[in-house]
mmCIF file of C-alpha atoms in Angstrom:
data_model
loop_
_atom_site.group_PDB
_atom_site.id
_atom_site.type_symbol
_atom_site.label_atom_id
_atom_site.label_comp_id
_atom_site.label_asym_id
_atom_site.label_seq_id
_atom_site.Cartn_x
_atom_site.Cartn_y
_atom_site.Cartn_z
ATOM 1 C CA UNK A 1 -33.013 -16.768 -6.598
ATOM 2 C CA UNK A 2 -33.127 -13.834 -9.414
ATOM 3 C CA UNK A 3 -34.677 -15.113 -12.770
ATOM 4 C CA UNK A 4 -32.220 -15.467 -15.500
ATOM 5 C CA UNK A 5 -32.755 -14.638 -19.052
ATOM 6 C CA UNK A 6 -30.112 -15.613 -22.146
ATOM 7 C CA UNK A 7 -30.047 -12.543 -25.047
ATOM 8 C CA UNK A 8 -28.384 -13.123 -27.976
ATOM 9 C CA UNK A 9 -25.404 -11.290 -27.492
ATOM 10 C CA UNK A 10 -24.957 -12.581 -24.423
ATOM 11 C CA UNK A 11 -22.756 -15.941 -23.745
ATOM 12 C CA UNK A 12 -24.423 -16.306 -20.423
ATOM 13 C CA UNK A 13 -27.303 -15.842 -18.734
ATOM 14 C CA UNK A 14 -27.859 -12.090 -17.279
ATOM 15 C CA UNK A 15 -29.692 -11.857 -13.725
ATOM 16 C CA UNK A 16 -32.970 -10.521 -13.772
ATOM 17 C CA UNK A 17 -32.129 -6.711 -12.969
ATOM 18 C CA UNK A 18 -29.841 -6.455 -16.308
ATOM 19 C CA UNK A 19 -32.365 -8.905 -18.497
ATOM 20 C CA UNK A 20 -34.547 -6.412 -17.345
ATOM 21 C CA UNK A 21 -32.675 -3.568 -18.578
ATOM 22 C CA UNK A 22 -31.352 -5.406 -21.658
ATOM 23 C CA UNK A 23 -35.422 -6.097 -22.968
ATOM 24 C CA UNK A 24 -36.806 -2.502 -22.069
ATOM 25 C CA UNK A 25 -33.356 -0.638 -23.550
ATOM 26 C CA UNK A 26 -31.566 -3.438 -26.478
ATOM 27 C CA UNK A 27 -30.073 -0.158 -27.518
ATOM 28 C CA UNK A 28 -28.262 0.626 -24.402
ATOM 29 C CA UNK A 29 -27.211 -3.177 -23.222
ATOM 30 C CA UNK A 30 -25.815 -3.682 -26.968
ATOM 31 C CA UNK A 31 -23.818 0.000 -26.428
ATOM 32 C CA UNK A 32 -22.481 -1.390 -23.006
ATOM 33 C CA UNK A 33 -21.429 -4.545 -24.219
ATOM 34 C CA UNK A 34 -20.096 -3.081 -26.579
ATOM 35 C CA UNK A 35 -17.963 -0.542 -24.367
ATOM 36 C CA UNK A 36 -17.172 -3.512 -22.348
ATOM 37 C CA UNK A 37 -15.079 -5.321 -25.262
ATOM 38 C CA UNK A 38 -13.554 -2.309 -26.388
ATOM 39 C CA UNK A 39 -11.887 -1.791 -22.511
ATOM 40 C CA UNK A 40 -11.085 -5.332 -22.719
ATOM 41 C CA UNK A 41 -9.248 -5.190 -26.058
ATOM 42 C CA UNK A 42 -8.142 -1.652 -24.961
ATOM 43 C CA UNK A 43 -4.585 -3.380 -23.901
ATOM 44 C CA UNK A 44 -2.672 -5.928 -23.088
ATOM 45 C CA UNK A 45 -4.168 -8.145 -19.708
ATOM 46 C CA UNK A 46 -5.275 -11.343 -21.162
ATOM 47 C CA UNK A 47 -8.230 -12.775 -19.892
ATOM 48 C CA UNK A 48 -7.627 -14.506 -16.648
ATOM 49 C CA UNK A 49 -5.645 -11.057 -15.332
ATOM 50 C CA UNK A 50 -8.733 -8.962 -16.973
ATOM 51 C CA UNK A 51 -11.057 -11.087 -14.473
ATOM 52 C CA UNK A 52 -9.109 -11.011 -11.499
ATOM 53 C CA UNK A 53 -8.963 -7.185 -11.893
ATOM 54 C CA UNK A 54 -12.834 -7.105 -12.559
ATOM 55 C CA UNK A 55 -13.004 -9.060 -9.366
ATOM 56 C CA UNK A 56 -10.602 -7.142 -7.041
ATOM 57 C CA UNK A 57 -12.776 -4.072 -8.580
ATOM 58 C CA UNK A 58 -16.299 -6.025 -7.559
ATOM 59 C CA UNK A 59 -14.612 -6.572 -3.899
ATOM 60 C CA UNK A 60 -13.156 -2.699 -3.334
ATOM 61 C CA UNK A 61 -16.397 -1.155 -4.339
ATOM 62 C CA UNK A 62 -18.400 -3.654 -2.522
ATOM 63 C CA UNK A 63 -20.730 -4.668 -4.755
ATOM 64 C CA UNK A 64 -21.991 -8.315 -3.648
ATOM 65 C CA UNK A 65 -23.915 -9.002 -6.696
ATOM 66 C CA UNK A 66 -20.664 -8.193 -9.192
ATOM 67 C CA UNK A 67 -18.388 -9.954 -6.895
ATOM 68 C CA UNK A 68 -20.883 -13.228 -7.123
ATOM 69 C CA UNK A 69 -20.741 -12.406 -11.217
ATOM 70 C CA UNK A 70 -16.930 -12.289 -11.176
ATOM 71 C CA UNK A 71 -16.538 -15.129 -9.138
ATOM 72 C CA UNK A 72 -18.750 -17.366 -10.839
ATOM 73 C CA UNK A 73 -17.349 -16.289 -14.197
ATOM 74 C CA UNK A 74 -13.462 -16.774 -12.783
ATOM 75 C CA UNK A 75 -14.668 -20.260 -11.702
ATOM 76 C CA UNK A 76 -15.788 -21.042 -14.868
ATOM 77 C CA UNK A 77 -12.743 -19.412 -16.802
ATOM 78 C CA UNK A 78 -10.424 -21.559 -14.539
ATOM 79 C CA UNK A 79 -9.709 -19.267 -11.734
ATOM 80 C CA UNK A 80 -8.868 -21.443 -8.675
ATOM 81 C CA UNK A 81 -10.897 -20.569 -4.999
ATOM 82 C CA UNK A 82 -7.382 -19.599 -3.849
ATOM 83 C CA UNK A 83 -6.236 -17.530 -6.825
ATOM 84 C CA UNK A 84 -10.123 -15.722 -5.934
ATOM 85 C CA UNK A 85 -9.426 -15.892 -2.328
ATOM 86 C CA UNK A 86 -5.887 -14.341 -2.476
ATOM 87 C CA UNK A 87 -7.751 -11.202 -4.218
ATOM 88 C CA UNK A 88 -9.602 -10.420 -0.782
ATOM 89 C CA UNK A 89 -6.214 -10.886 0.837
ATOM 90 C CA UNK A 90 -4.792 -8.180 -1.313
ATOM 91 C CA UNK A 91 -7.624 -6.036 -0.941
ATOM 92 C CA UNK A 92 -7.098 -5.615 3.201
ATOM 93 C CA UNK A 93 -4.705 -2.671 3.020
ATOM 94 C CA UNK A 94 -6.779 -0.300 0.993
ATOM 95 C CA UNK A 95 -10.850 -1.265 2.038
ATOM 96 C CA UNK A 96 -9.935 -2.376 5.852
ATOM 97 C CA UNK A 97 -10.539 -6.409 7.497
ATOM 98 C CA UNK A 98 -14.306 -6.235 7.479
ATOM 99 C CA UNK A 99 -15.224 -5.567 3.871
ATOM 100 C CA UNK A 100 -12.369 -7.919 2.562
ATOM 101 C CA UNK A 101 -14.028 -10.631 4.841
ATOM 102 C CA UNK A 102 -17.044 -9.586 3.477
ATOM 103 C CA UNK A 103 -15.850 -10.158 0.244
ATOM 104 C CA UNK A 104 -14.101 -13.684 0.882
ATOM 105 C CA UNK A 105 -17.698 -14.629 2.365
ATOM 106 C CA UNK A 106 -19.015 -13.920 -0.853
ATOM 107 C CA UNK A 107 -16.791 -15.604 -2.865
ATOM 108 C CA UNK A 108 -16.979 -18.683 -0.670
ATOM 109 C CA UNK A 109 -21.053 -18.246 -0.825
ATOM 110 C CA UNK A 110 -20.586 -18.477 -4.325
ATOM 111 C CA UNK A 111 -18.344 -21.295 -4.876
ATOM 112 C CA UNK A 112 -19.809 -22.976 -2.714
ATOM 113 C CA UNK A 113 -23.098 -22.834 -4.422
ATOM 114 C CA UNK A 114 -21.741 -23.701 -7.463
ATOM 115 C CA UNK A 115 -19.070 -26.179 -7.200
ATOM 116 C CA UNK A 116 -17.144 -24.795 -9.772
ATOM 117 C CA UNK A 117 -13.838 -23.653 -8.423
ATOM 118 C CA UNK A 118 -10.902 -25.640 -9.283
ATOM 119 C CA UNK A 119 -8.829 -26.691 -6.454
ATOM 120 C CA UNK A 120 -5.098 -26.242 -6.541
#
């Protein structure tokens, strides 16, 4: 399992590729984070829409890492395995069966691992 390191500005724990980035370039993580909030207060998604976007985004481009990230972070926000599942679901039109399967696998991974999810 990747290390984990905490940095101040950071409410959670970053995996070790971006605490890796964050301690050789504090300049650039703090400008990310940065343009981060300022998409998310860019407009009018709360929270819980903002993170099942960021998730349906994680699962169309495929990234398993960010869709682990997502999901965790949904779990912990509130976001029910369903409500996380359903995303894959909607996902099948535009990026085909196999990657949204993918996708559900590793949001199920993830819950899994954690036991976080709230059930319905």
């Amino acid at each position: 399992m990747p290390e984990k390191r905490s940095f101040p500005s950071q409410r959670v724990p970053l995996p070790s590729g971006a605490a890796r980035i964050a301690t050789r370039h504090p300049k650039i993580w703090r400008a990310y984070e940065d343009l981060g909030a300022a998409c998310a207060e860019s407009g009018p998604l709360n929270a819980r829409t903002r993170r099942l976007v960021k998730l349906a985004l994680a699962v169309a481009s495929q990234s398993e890492g960010a869709v682990h990230s997502h999901t965790r972070r949904g779990a912990e926000e509130g976001l029910t395995k369903e409500e996380m599942l359903h995303v894959t679901l909607l996902a099948i039109p535009s990026i085909g069966l196999a990657h949204a399967v993918a996708a559900m696998t590793w949001i199920e991974d993830m819950l899994e691992k954690g036991k976080a999810a709230k059930e319905p």
